[in-house]
Amino acid sequence: MKAVVYKEPYKVSVEEVPDPQLQHPNDVIVRITSTAICGSDLHMYEGRTAAEPGIVFGHENMGVVEQVGDGVTSIARGDRVVMPFNVACGFCVNCVRGYTGFCVTVNPGFAGGAYGYVSMGPYPGGQAEKLRVPYADFNCLKLPPGNDNELDFVLLADIFPTGYHGCELAEVSPGESVAVFGAGPVGLMAAYSALLRGASKVFVVDRVPERLQKAREIGATPIDFTQRNAAEQIVDQCAELNGVDKGVDAVGYQAHSDSGDREEPAVVLNALIDSVRATGMLGVPGLYVPADPGAPDEQSGKGMLLVSIGRMFEKGLRMGTGQCNVKRYNTQLRDLIIAGRAKPSFVVSHELSLEEAPMAYEKFDKRVDGFTKVVLHP
């Protein structure tokens, strides 16, 4: 089958790789109909992780079940399904508590597994024609048959739940004000989720005009951090409380300075500390890593950042972190889509063939030609 294979920094290719096989009675094989390129894939694409050449990318996957293991009971051949990017067993101590992003079964020695991602276990990605799904009864979410809402449903694999997770980490409640840093797909999903949860005002911080326009279109207030310090802009508009109630970091460790000309890995965390009112809360679904080969300094390369913990303590702020436990949210978010209450596909800018993946990676990485979210159709 054809798949997107990582070759070296800034280079992927579409190559023939072996078809996946059933390896356990609980496996299914899914024929992929849609698979998205994620901002997290760019960390590997840019050589900012320990990813080795040969890895098949793709953790945002949906399709139709083609083969079913003898031990699978709730999923049948022909079912249309979407898979959380988390590979999880469903029965370990963390899965039982709902922390499926930190399963201790699927990736021995590490809490968490995922498709097509460095250090996340032996699971090839789904930017391919087919995908093996382990523990299929737990990891496959059934969808209505047919082709309706294809672009909405594929986002249930990662970015819609992850954006929602950012709001859950920050405990966003109805009537509150929220600042979301980053207007990439996850940031836009966080802003959208804040509005779904009843936030009264949502600010979205970025520097890319197309992304800020998307934020405006969903009812958020765009903040261009290249014009003036973002925290100052936000606090000026929330003078009564001297800041917003809640904040979400949807950027992570490759954040840039206000001028946009250099990386400052802690700049978003510190901006959130300045933007959120005393006793508020921060949600951090943005990715931070313990080792960064391309970090701007030695300490950041070890995952140790200069965060203003003294200011955070002084303000009595709380912070929630960690990757999304997709299973905690995807059923409810699916049902919002089916009911017509949510339409997350507004973030999708391009639908392309699998063969066009190398071009899509290049343009998405450069943030050019309006490439905000790409869905590939093998």
XYZ file of N, CA and C in Angstrom, residues 120-291:
516
model
N 5.937 6.861 20.689
C 4.572 6.548 21.121
C 4.167 5.125 20.776
N 5.151 4.238 20.618
C 4.845 2.833 20.422
C 5.006 2.361 18.991
N 4.830 1.054 18.768
C 5.087 0.447 17.446
C 3.866 0.484 16.533
N 3.260 1.654 16.378
C 2.007 1.750 15.647
C 2.172 2.663 14.428
N 2.313 2.089 13.226
C 2.423 2.923 12.032
C 1.230 3.862 11.902
N 1.476 4.994 11.256
C 0.437 5.998 11.120
C -0.554 5.692 10.013
N -1.572 6.534 9.953
C -2.672 6.325 9.028
C -2.669 7.242 7.823
N -1.575 7.981 7.586
C -1.465 8.693 6.315
C -1.041 7.655 5.286
N -1.982 6.770 5.041
C -1.740 5.552 4.272
C -3.083 5.028 3.784
N -3.031 3.993 2.992
C -4.279 3.431 2.469
C -5.006 2.574 3.495
N -4.253 1.985 4.443
C -4.868 1.126 5.457
C -4.175 1.321 6.798
N -4.872 0.933 7.867
C -4.340 1.097 9.225
C -4.790 -0.074 10.093
N -3.846 -0.622 10.854
C -4.211 -1.606 11.884
C -4.587 -0.876 13.166
N -5.744 -1.230 13.720
C -6.218 -0.624 14.961
C -6.256 -1.695 16.044
N -5.406 -1.620 17.063
C -5.450 -2.589 18.163
C -6.573 -2.237 19.147
N -6.959 -3.220 19.959
C -8.034 -3.010 20.943
C -9.196 -2.267 20.285
N -9.649 -2.821 19.170
C -10.571 -2.102 18.294
C -11.906 -1.793 18.948
N -12.410 -2.676 19.788
C -13.685 -2.387 20.453
C -13.609 -1.089 21.244
N -12.440 -0.817 21.806
C -12.269 0.391 22.612
C -11.866 1.589 21.764
N -11.036 1.366 20.748
C -10.431 2.492 20.030
C -11.204 2.969 18.813
N -12.168 2.220 18.333
C -12.968 2.651 17.182
C -14.255 3.317 17.653
N -14.495 4.509 17.173
C -15.769 5.190 17.434
C -16.634 5.072 16.187
N -17.794 4.454 16.337
C -18.679 4.274 15.193
C -19.291 5.600 14.764
N -19.464 5.708 13.436
C -20.047 6.893 12.825
C -21.242 6.476 11.972
N -22.131 7.409 11.657
C -23.220 7.070 10.746
C -22.657 6.632 9.398
N -23.278 5.646 8.763
C -22.779 5.196 7.453
C -22.935 6.280 6.392
N -22.192 6.129 5.313
C -22.275 7.090 4.230
C -21.093 8.035 4.218
N -21.290 9.215 3.621
C -20.201 10.187 3.488
C -20.472 11.508 4.189
N -21.612 11.646 4.840
C -21.957 12.922 5.454
C -20.958 13.291 6.550
N -20.678 14.582 6.645
C -19.833 15.132 7.718
C -18.436 14.519 7.759
N -17.923 14.079 6.622
C -16.601 13.443 6.593
C -15.534 14.355 7.188
N -15.532 15.627 6.804
C -14.488 16.540 7.286
C -14.676 16.900 8.749
N -15.899 16.855 9.230
C -16.130 17.094 10.659
C -15.673 15.890 11.475
N -16.072 14.697 11.034
C -15.776 13.502 11.817
C -14.283 13.201 11.904
N -13.509 13.476 10.844
C -12.079 13.166 10.924
C -11.402 14.006 12.000
N -11.947 15.177 12.289
C -11.350 16.033 13.313
C -11.597 15.510 14.723
N -12.461 14.484 14.849
C -12.662 13.847 16.154
C -11.462 13.005 16.570
N -10.566 12.722 15.626
C -9.382 11.925 15.965
C -8.435 12.674 16.881
N -8.425 14.025 16.766
C -7.441 14.782 17.541
C -7.890 16.210 17.826
N -7.911 17.072 16.803
C -7.891 18.505 17.115
C -9.171 19.021 17.760
N -10.344 18.480 17.398
C -11.566 18.946 18.058
C -11.551 18.540 19.533
N -11.329 17.249 19.861
C -11.204 16.907 21.277
C -10.048 17.615 21.980
N -8.925 17.818 21.294
C -7.790 18.471 21.950
C -8.099 19.924 22.272
N -8.749 20.633 21.344
C -9.173 21.994 21.652
C -10.140 22.024 22.813
N -11.072 21.079 22.822
C -12.027 20.981 23.930
C -11.302 20.652 25.233
N -10.298 19.803 25.129
C -9.493 19.416 26.293
C -8.798 20.635 26.912
N -8.323 21.548 26.057
C -7.717 22.765 26.589
C -8.688 23.543 27.462
N -9.938 23.593 27.023
C -10.961 24.283 27.824
C -11.302 23.493 29.085
N -11.271 22.167 28.987
C -11.525 21.339 30.165
C -10.396 21.505 31.192
N -9.157 21.535 30.719
C -8.030 21.740 31.633
C -8.135 23.085 32.350
N -8.641 24.092 31.632
C -8.796 25.424 32.213
C -10.132 25.592 32.929
N -10.976 24.562 32.874
C -12.296 24.588 33.510
C -13.129 25.786 33.048
N -13.184 25.979 31.736
C -13.970 27.080 31.169
C -15.453 26.849 31.446
N -16.106 27.858 32.005
C -17.508 27.775 32.381
C -18.320 28.842 31.666
N -19.648 28.674 31.587
C -20.486 29.673 30.925
C -20.293 31.065 31.510
N -20.250 32.050 30.624
C -20.130 33.437 31.031
C -18.723 33.934 31.247
N -17.729 33.032 31.187
C -16.358 33.445 31.453
C -15.690 34.005 30.197
N -14.619 34.753 30.419
C -13.780 35.248 29.328
C -12.548 34.353 29.224
N -12.096 34.156 27.972
C -11.023 33.190 27.714
C -10.048 33.783 26.710
N -8.758 33.572 26.955
C -7.718 33.925 25.982
C -7.084 32.644 25.470
N -7.102 32.463 24.161
C -6.469 31.311 23.522
C -5.262 31.806 22.740
N -4.093 31.305 23.074
C -2.883 31.669 22.349
C -2.619 30.605 21.287
N -2.597 31.059 20.028
C -2.420 30.171 18.891
C -3.711 30.018 18.126
N -3.695 30.391 16.853
C -4.884 30.252 16.003
C -4.654 29.218 14.914
N -3.789 28.238 15.209
C -3.712 27.073 14.352
C -4.958 26.232 14.566
N -5.018 25.046 13.974
C -6.221 24.223 14.110
C -6.632 23.941 15.553
N -5.685 23.596 16.428
C -6.045 23.313 17.818
C -6.508 24.586 18.528
N -5.817 25.703 18.286
C -6.234 26.950 18.905
C -7.629 27.368 18.477
N -7.916 27.231 17.182
C -9.260 27.556 16.700
C -10.291 26.609 17.303
N -9.939 25.347 17.464
C -10.854 24.400 18.110
C -11.042 24.725 19.585
N -10.000 25.222 20.241
C -10.141 25.628 21.642
C -11.071 26.830 21.754
N -10.896 27.805 20.864
C -11.774 28.967 20.872
C -13.218 28.559 20.575
N -13.395 27.701 19.587
C -14.717 27.208 19.216
C -15.344 26.450 20.381
N -14.538 25.626 21.053
C -15.038 24.861 22.203
C -15.421 25.782 23.354
N -14.623 26.836 23.571
C -14.963 27.798 24.627
C -16.319 28.427 24.346
N -16.572 28.752 23.100
C -17.876 29.318 22.733
C -18.983 28.284 22.904
N -18.732 27.027 22.527
C -19.718 25.969 22.744
C -20.030 25.793 24.229
N -19.032 26.019 25.076
C -19.216 25.872 26.522
C -19.830 27.117 27.165
N -20.113 28.148 26.350
C -20.822 29.314 26.859
C -19.963 30.475 27.274
N -18.691 30.517 26.846
C -17.841 31.664 27.189
C -18.460 32.947 26.641
N -18.337 34.008 27.408
C -18.929 35.283 26.998
C -18.038 36.040 26.034
N -16.729 35.870 26.160
C -15.785 36.560 25.287
C -14.545 35.697 25.130
N -14.105 35.550 23.886
C -12.941 34.719 23.602
C -11.959 35.518 22.751
N -10.738 35.651 23.239
C -9.657 36.284 22.486
C -8.790 35.184 21.868
N -8.329 35.394 20.646
C -7.440 34.435 19.988
C -6.206 35.184 19.500
N -5.034 34.735 19.940
C -3.770 35.423 19.683
C -2.966 34.675 18.619
N -2.535 35.403 17.596
C -1.704 34.819 16.538
C -1.102 35.969 15.739
N -0.365 35.632 14.676
C 0.196 36.653 13.798
C -0.113 36.399 12.328
N -0.749 35.254 12.010
C -1.062 34.904 10.630
C -2.450 35.441 10.279
N -2.554 36.343 9.310
C -3.842 36.996 9.010
C -4.980 36.019 8.715
N -4.703 34.955 7.946
C -5.772 34.010 7.608
C -6.315 33.328 8.861
N -5.435 33.039 9.796
C -5.874 32.378 11.026
C -6.675 33.335 11.902
N -6.223 34.564 11.991
C -6.961 35.550 12.780
C -8.330 35.818 12.170
N -8.429 35.779 10.858
C -9.718 35.959 10.199
C -10.659 34.806 10.530
N -10.130 33.589 10.570
C -10.948 32.439 10.963
C -11.493 32.626 12.376
N -10.653 33.142 13.268
C -11.104 33.384 14.636
C -12.242 34.400 14.663
N -12.109 35.447 13.877
C -13.160 36.460 13.811
C -14.468 35.858 13.295
N -14.358 34.968 12.313
C -15.550 34.390 11.688
C -16.367 33.537 12.653
N -15.740 32.941 13.661
C -16.503 32.126 14.608
C -16.967 32.927 15.815
N -16.687 34.222 15.829
C -17.175 35.067 16.913
C -16.156 35.393 17.976
N -14.883 35.068 17.740
C -13.827 35.415 18.691
C -13.214 36.768 18.325
N -12.473 37.330 19.257
C -11.784 38.600 19.038
C -10.324 38.324 18.711
N -9.873 38.619 17.495
C -8.479 38.341 17.125
C -7.514 39.341 17.746
N -6.361 38.839 18.155
C -5.289 39.661 18.717
C -4.009 39.365 17.940
N -3.481 40.357 17.241
C -2.235 40.211 16.483
C -1.075 40.613 17.395
N -0.275 39.625 17.804
C 0.770 39.927 18.787
C 1.950 40.672 18.191
N 1.987 40.805 16.860
C 3.073 41.592 16.262
C 2.776 43.092 16.315
N 1.534 43.468 16.591
C 1.165 44.881 16.653
C 1.476 45.501 18.015
N 1.214 44.719 19.067
C 1.488 45.169 20.438
C 1.433 43.950 21.337
N 2.095 44.006 22.460
C 2.111 42.899 23.413
C 0.702 42.344 23.612
N 0.551 41.035 23.394
C -0.774 40.421 23.431
C -1.423 40.529 24.800
N -0.665 40.282 25.868
C -1.233 40.357 27.211
C -1.754 41.763 27.503
N -1.015 42.775 27.073
C -1.475 44.145 27.283
C -2.774 44.416 26.537
N -2.866 43.934 25.313
C -4.091 44.121 24.539
C -5.284 43.458 25.230
N -5.060 42.259 25.753
C -6.148 41.524 26.405
C -6.553 42.188 27.715
N -5.586 42.541 28.541
C -5.890 43.166 29.833
C -6.599 44.503 29.632
N -6.214 45.248 28.606
C -6.887 46.525 28.332
C -8.375 46.330 28.066
N -8.732 45.185 27.497
C -10.138 44.933 27.178
C -10.873 44.179 28.290
N -10.154 43.852 29.354
C -10.760 43.176 30.512
C -10.340 43.911 31.789
N -10.502 45.232 31.758
C -9.962 46.069 32.825
C -10.608 45.797 34.183
N -11.877 45.408 34.194
C -12.580 45.232 35.471
C -11.919 44.175 36.348
N -11.481 43.066 35.725
C -10.833 41.975 36.464
C -9.327 41.940 36.244
N -8.818 42.890 35.465
C -7.393 42.946 35.145
C -6.929 41.667 34.453
N -7.772 41.158 33.567
C -7.418 39.971 32.802
C -8.607 39.079 32.558
N -8.403 38.045 31.749
C -9.474 37.086 31.467
C -9.587 36.065 32.587
N -10.722 35.358 32.603
C -10.927 34.331 33.625
C -10.051 33.102 33.392
N -9.896 32.726 32.119
C -9.191 31.490 31.804
C -8.300 31.694 30.582
N -7.260 30.865 30.461
C -6.354 30.953 29.322
C -5.975 29.574 28.814
N -5.741 29.466 27.496
C -5.369 28.198 26.869
C -4.128 28.408 26.008
N -3.118 27.565 26.220
C -1.901 27.555 25.396
C -2.064 26.483 24.331
N -2.302 26.919 23.083
C -2.415 25.996 21.961
C -1.224 26.140 21.020
N -0.099 26.588 21.565
C 1.113 26.794 20.763
C 2.167 25.755 21.113
N 2.612 25.744 22.375
C 3.635 24.795 22.785
C 5.042 25.338 22.650
N 6.007 24.426 22.557
C 7.402 24.784 22.755
C 8.063 25.509 21.593
N 7.392 25.609 20.445
C 7.979 26.338 19.325
C 7.377 27.733 19.190
N 6.996 28.306 20.319
C 6.447 29.658 20.336
C 7.498 30.676 19.908
N 7.015 31.783 19.336
C 7.907 32.840 18.853
C 7.730 34.125 19.636
N 8.748 34.948 19.596
C 8.742 36.248 20.255
C 7.701 37.167 19.630
N 7.443 38.307 20.292
C 6.456 39.258 19.772
C 6.806 39.732 18.373
N 8.089 39.840 18.079
C 8.499 40.267 16.746
C 8.350 39.158 15.723
N 8.204 37.913 16.204
C 8.034 36.776 15.318
C 9.296 36.299 14.649
N 10.454 36.852 15.034
C 11.693 36.533 14.326
C 12.563 35.503 15.032
N 12.162 35.047 16.224
C 12.972 34.048 16.929
C 12.086 33.248 17.885
N 12.543 32.048 18.205
C 11.796 31.210 19.133
C 12.077 31.608 20.575
N 11.010 31.622 21.367
C 11.089 31.800 22.814
C 10.153 30.776 23.430
N 10.654 29.600 23.805
C 9.783 28.487 24.198
C 8.823 28.782 25.339
N 9.146 29.719 26.218
C 8.275 29.994 27.368
C 7.404 31.228 27.171
N 7.466 31.858 25.998
C 6.815 33.154 25.850
C 5.297 33.064 25.992
N 4.686 31.991 25.496
C 3.232 31.876 25.608
C 2.813 31.608 27.048
N 3.528 30.741 27.729
C 3.193 30.473 29.133
C 3.273 31.764 29.952
N 4.311 32.545 29.729
C 4.449 33.794 30.482
C 3.401 34.821 30.068
N 3.040 34.839 28.791
C 1.992 35.751 28.343
C 0.645 35.373 28.958
N 0.384 34.084 29.099
C -0.858 33.652 29.742
C -0.882 34.050 31.211
N 0.248 33.897 31.868
C 0.324 34.309 33.277
C -0.004 35.792 33.410
N 0.430 36.597 32.445
C 0.133 38.030 32.459
C -1.306 38.331 32.041
N -1.903 37.455 31.239
C -3.225 37.734 30.666
C -4.385 37.310 31.555
N -4.162 36.296 32.398
C -5.245 35.726 33.199
C -5.299 36.424 34.558
N -6.505 36.728 34.987
C -6.693 37.443 36.248
C -6.239 36.592 37.438
N -6.028 37.235 38.551
C -5.667 36.531 39.776
C -6.728 35.481 40.103
N -6.289 34.311 40.499
C -7.083 33.115 40.840
C -7.693 32.448 39.612
N -7.290 32.852 38.421
C -7.767 32.194 37.211
C -7.049 30.879 36.965
N -7.278 30.316 35.767
C -6.727 28.989 35.495
C -6.236 28.894 34.057
N -5.154 28.129 33.862
C -4.557 27.921 32.551
C -4.723 26.471 32.123
N -5.050 26.266 30.842
C -5.074 24.940 30.248
C -3.987 24.865 29.193
N -3.152 23.833 29.249
C -1.996 23.753 28.344
C -2.026 22.438 27.570
N -2.793 22.385 26.456
C -2.705 21.229 25.571
C -1.588 21.372 24.546
N -1.004 22.565 24.409
C 0.125 22.774 23.501
C 1.282 21.877 23.900
N 1.985 21.357 22.919
C 3.000 20.334 23.163
C 4.292 20.919 23.737
N 4.772 20.302 24.809
C 6.100 20.571 25.362
C 6.816 19.231 25.489
N 8.115 19.227 25.217
C 8.868 17.972 25.166
C 10.066 18.037 26.111
N 10.517 16.874 26.605
C 11.678 16.850 27.502
C 13.010 16.985 26.787
N 13.012 16.858 25.457
C 14.250 16.999 24.684
C 13.907 17.584 23.320
